[in-house]
Short mmCIF file of C-alpha atoms and ligand atoms in Angstrom, two decimals:
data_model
loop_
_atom_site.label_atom_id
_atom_site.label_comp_id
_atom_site.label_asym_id
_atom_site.label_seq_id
_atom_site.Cartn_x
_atom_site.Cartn_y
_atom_site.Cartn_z
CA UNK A 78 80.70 134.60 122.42
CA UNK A 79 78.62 137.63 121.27
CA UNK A 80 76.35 138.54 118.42
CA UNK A 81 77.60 139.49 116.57
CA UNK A 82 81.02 138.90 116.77
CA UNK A 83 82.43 139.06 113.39
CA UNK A 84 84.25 142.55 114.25
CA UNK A 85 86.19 141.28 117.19
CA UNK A 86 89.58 141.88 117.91
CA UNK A 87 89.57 139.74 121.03
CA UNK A 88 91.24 136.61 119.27
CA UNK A 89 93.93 138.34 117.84
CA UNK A 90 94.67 140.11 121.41
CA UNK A 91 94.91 136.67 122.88
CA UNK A 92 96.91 135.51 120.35
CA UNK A 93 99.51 137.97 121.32
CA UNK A 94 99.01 137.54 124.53
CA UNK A 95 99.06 133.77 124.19
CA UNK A 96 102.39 134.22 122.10
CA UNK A 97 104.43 136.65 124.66
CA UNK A 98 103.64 134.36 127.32
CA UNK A 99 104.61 130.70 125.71
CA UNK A 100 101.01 129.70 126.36
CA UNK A 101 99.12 127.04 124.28
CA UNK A 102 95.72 128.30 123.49
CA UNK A 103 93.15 128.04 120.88
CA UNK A 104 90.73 131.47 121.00
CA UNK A 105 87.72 131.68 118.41
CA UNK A 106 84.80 133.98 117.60
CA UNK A 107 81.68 132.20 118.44
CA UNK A 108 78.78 133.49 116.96
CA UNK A 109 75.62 132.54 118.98
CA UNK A 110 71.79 133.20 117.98
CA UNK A 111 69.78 135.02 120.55
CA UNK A 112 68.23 132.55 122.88
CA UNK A 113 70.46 130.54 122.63
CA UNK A 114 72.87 131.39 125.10
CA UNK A 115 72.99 128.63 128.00
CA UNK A 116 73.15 125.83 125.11
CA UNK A 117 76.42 127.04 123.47
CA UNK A 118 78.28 127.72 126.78
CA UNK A 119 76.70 123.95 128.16
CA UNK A 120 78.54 122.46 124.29
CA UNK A 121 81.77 124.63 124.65
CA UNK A 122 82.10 123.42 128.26
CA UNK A 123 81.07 119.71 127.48
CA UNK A 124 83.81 120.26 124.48
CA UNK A 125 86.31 121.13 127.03
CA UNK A 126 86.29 124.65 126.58
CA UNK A 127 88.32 126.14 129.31
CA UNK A 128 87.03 129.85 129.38
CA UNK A 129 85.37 132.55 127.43
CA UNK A 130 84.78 136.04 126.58
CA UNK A 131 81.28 137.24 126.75
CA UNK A 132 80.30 140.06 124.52
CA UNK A 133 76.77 142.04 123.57
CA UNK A 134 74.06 140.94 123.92
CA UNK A 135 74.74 138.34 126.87
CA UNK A 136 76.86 139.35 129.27
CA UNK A 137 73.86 139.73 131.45
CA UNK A 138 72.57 136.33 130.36
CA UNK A 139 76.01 135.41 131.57
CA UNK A 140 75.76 137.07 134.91
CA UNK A 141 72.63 134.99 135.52
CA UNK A 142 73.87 131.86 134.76
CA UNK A 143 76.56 132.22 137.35
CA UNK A 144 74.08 132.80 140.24
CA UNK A 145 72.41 129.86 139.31
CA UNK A 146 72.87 126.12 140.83
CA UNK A 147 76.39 126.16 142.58
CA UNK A 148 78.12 128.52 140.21
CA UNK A 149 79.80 131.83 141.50
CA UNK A 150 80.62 135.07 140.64
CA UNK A 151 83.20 137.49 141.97
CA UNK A 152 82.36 140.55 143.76
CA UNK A 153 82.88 142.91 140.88
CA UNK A 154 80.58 140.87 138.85
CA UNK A 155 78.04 140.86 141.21
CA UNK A 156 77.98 144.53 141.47
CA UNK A 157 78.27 144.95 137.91
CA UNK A 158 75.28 143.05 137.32
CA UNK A 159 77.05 141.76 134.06
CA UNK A 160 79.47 139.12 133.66
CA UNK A 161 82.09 139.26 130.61
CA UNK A 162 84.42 136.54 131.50
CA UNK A 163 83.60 132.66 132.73
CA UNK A 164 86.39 130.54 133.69
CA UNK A 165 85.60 126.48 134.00
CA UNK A 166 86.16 124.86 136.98
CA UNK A 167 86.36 121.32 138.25
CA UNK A 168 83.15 119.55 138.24
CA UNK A 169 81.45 121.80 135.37
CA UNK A 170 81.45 124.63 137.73
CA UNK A 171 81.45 128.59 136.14
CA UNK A 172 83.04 131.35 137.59
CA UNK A 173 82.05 134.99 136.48
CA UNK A 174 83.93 137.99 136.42
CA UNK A 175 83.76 141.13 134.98
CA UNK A 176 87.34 142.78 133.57
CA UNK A 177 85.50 145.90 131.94
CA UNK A 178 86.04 147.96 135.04
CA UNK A 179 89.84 147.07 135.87
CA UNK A 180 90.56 147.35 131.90
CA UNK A 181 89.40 150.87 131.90
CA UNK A 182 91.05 152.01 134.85
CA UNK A 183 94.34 150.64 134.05
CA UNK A 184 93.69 152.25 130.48
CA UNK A 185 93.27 155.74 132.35
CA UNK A 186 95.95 155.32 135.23
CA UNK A 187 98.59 153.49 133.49
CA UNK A 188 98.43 153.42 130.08
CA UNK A 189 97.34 157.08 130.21
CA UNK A 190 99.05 158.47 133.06
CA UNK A 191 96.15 160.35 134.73
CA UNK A 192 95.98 159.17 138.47
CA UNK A 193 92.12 158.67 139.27
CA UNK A 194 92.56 159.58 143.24
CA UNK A 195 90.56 162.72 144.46
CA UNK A 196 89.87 163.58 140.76
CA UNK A 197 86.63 164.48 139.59
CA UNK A 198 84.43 162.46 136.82
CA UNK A 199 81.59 162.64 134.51
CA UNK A 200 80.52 159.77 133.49
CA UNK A 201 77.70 159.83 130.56
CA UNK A 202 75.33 156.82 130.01
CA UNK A 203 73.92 154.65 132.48
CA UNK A 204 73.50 151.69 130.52
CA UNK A 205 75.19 147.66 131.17
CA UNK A 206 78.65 149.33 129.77
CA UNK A 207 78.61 151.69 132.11
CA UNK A 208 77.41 149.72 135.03
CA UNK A 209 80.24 147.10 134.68
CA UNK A 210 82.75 150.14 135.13
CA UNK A 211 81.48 152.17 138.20
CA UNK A 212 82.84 149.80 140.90
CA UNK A 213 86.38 149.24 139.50
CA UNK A 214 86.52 153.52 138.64
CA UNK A 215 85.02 154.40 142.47
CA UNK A 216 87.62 152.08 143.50
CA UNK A 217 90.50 154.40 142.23
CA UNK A 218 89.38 156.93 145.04
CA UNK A 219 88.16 160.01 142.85
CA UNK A 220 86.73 162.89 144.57
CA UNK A 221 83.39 162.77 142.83
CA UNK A 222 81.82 160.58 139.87
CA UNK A 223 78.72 162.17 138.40
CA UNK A 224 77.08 160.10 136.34
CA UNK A 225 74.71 162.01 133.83
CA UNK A 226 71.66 160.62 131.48
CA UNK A 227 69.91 161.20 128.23
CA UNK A 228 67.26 159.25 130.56
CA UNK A 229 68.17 160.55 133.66
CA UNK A 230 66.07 158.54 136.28
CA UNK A 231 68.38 155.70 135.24
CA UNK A 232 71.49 157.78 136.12
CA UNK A 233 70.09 158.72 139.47
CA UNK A 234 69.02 154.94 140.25
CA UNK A 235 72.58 153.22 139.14
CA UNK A 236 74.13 156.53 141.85
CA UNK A 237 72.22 155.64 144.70
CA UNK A 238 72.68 151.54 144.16
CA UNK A 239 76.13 152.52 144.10
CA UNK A 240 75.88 154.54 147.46
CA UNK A 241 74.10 151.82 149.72
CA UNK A 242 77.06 149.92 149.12
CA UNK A 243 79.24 152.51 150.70
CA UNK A 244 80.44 154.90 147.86
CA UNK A 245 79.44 158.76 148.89
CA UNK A 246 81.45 160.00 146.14
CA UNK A 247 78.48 159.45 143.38
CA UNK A 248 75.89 161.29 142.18
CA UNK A 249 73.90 161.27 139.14
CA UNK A 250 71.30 163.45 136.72
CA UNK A 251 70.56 164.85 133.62
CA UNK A 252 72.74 165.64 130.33
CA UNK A 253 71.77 169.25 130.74
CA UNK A 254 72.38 170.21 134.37
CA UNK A 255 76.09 169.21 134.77
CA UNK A 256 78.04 171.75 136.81
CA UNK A 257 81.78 172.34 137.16
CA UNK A 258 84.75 171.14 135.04
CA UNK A 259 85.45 167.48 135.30
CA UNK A 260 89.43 166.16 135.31
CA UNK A 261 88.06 162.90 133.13
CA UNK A 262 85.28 162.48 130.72
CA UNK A 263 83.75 159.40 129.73
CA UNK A 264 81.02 158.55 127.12
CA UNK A 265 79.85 155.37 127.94
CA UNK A 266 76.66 156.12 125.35
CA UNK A 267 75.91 153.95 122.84
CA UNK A 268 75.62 157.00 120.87
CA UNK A 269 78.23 156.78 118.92
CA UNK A 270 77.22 153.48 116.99
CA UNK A 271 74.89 155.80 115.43
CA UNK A 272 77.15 158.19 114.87
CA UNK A 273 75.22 160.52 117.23
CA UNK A 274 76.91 162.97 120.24
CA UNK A 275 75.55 163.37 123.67
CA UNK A 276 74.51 166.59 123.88
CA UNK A 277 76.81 167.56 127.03
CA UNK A 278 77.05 170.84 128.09
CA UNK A 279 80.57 171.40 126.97
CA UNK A 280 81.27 173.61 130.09
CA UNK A 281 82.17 170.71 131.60
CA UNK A 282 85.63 170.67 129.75
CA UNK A 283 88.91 172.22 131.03
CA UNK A 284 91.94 172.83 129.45
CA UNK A 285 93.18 169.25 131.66
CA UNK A 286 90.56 167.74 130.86
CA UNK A 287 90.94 163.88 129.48
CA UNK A 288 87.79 163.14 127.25
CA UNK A 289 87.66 158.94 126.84
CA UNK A 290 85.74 157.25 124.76
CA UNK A 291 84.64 153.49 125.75
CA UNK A 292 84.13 152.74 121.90
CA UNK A 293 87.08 152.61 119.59
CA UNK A 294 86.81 152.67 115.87
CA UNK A 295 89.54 153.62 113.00
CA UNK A 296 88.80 157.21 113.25
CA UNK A 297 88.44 159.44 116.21
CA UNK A 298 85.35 158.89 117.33
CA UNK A 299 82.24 162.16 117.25
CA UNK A 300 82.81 162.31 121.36
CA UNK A 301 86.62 162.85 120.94
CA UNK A 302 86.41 165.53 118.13
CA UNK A 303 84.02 167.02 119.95
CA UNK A 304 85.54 167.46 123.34
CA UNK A 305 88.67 168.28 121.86
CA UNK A 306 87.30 171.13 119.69
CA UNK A 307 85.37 172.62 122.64
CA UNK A 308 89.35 172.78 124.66
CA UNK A 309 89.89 168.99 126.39
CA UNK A 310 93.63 168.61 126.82
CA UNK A 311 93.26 165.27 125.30
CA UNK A 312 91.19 162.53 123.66
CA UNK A 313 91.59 158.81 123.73
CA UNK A 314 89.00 156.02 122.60
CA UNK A 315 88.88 152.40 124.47
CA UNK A 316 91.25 150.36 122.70
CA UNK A 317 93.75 150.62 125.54
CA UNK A 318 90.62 149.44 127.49
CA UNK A 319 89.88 146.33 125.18
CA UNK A 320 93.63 145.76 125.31
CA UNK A 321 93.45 145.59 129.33
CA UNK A 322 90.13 144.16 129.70
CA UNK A 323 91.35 141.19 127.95
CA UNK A 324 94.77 140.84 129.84
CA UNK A 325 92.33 140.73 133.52
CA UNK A 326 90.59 137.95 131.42
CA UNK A 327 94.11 136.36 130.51
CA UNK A 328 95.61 136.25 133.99
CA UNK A 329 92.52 134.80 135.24
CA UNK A 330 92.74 131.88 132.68
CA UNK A 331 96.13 131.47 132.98
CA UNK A 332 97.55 133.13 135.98
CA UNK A 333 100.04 135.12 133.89
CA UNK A 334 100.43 138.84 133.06
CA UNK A 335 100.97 139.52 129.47
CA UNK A 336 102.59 142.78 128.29
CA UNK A 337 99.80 145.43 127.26
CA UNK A 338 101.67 147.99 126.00
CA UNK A 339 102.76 146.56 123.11
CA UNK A 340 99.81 144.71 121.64
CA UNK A 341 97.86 147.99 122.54
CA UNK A 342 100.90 149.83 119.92
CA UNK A 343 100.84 146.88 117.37
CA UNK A 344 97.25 147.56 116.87
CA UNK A 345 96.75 151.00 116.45
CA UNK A 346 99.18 150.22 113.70
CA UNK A 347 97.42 146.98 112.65
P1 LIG B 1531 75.12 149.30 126.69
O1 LIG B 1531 75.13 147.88 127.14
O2 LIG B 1531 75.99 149.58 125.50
O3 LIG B 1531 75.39 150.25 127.81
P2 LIG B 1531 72.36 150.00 126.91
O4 LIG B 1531 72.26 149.31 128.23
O5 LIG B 1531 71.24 149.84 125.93
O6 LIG B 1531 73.65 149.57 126.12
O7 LIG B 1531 72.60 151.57 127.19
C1 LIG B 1531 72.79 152.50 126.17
C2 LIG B 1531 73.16 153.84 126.80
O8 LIG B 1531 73.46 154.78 125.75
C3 LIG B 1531 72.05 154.47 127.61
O9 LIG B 1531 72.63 155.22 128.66
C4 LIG B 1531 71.36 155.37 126.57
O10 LIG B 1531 70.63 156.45 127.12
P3 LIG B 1531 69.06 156.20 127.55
O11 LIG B 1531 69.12 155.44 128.84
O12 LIG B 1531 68.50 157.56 127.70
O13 LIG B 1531 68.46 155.40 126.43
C5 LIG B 1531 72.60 155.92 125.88
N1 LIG B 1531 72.33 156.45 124.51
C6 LIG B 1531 72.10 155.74 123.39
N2 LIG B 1531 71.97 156.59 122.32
C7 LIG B 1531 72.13 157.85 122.79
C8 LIG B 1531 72.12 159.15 122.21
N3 LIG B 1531 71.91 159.32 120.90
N4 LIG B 1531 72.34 160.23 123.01
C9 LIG B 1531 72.55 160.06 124.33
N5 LIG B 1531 72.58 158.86 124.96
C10 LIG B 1531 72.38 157.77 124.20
#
């Protein structure tokens, strides 16, 4: 559910997915008007729906419905504050999760062979996308996560919520006071929707430096050119993230493991 939704590659992921693993399922773009949220999920549910994907603009609608009346949400969504998958259980119940975090970090670890323990990262944006990543990334054991701002009070409040629950490791501030050379660079911006750049101080970049972009689009995206041109090491966008977000959201509806690598190939072909 999102809106829209038109553009999504989530149903033919599952598909895939659904295929590999000998799995009966029926996934569909639902396109739901702002507002009204709570009344589509109530219909899909009372339609015996057995899970969904929640996309912009609810997944914070979604992580409030799950703390409501006997519903639950896992830890990660919790923390995240955002909730992009609901599973259905028994007696109408909802369960929310969030796979954003553990589909980027497998993205980065696995897919992309950079191991996240005692490395350093920047982090820009301090937005919902980039809140329903910290927990899962901080998780991986790096050696610092800065997390830098166009607005930077915001990346300075999301740092220290983060540290009362026990991570040291994060700080945040402002686009134009980063210091040092970061192992892993993400833009978690909405920037480039409008095909705009961050303006990062590129002496943040080292020649090992891994510059990842949470959007994905045809092209390179303006963030990858850019980091690549100023000397990164290498570029990726999130489609490898997409890929693994969805196969969290798979295994939790299905308690199976579907093979990532080659759905994340067949669509970079696709
Ligand atoms: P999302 O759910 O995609 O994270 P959001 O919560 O509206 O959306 O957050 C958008 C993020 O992109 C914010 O960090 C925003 O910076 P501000 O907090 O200063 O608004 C960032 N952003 C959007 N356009 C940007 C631009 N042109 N340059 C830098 N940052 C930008």
């Amino acid at each position: 559910m999102g809106n829209p939704v038109a553009h999504s590659k989530s149903p033919m992921i599952h598909d895939l997915f659904a295929r590999q693993c000998g799995v009966l399922m029926d996934y569909q773009r639902i396109q739901v008007d702002i507002g009204g949220f709570d009344q589509a999920v109530s219909h899909f549910a009372a339609h015996d729906g057995a899970g969904l994907n929640i996309t912009v603009p609810f997944k914070v609608e979604a992580w409030n419905m799950c703390r409501r009346d006997s519903n639950s949400l896992t830890a990660r969504a919790e923390l995240a504050e955002a909730v992009n998958t609901l599973k259905f259980c028994d007696e109408g119940l909802v369960q929310g999760d969030n796979t954003d975090g553990v589909g980027i970090a497998r993205d980065i670890e696995q897919n992309l062979q950079l191991s996240l323990v005692q490395k350093r990262i920047l982090i820009v944006g301090a937005g919902g996308a980039v809140r329903g990543v910290l927990g899962p990334l901080l998780e991986c054991g790096p050696e610092r996560l800065h997390v830098v701002n166009r607005t930077a009070e915001k990346a300075v409040t999301l740092a220290h919520r983060f540290n009362q629950t026990g991570f040291d490791c994060i700080t945040g501030g402002s686009l134009d006071r980063i210091t040092g050379q970061f192992d892993l660079i993400i833009n978690g911006t909405a920037a480039s929707l409008g095909g705009e750049l961050p303006e990062i101080d590129p002496g943040c970049i080292s020649s090992h430096t891994l510059a990842y972009d949470m959007m994905y689009g045809d092209e390179p995206t303006l963030f990858m050119k850019w980091a690549l041109d100023k000397g990164a090491e290498k570029a990726a966008d999130g489609l490898g993230m997409l890929v693994e977000q969805a196969a969290e959201s798979f295994r939790i509806w299905h308690g199976l493991e579907p093979d990532t690598a080659s759905v994340i190939s067949f669509l970079k072909k696709y």
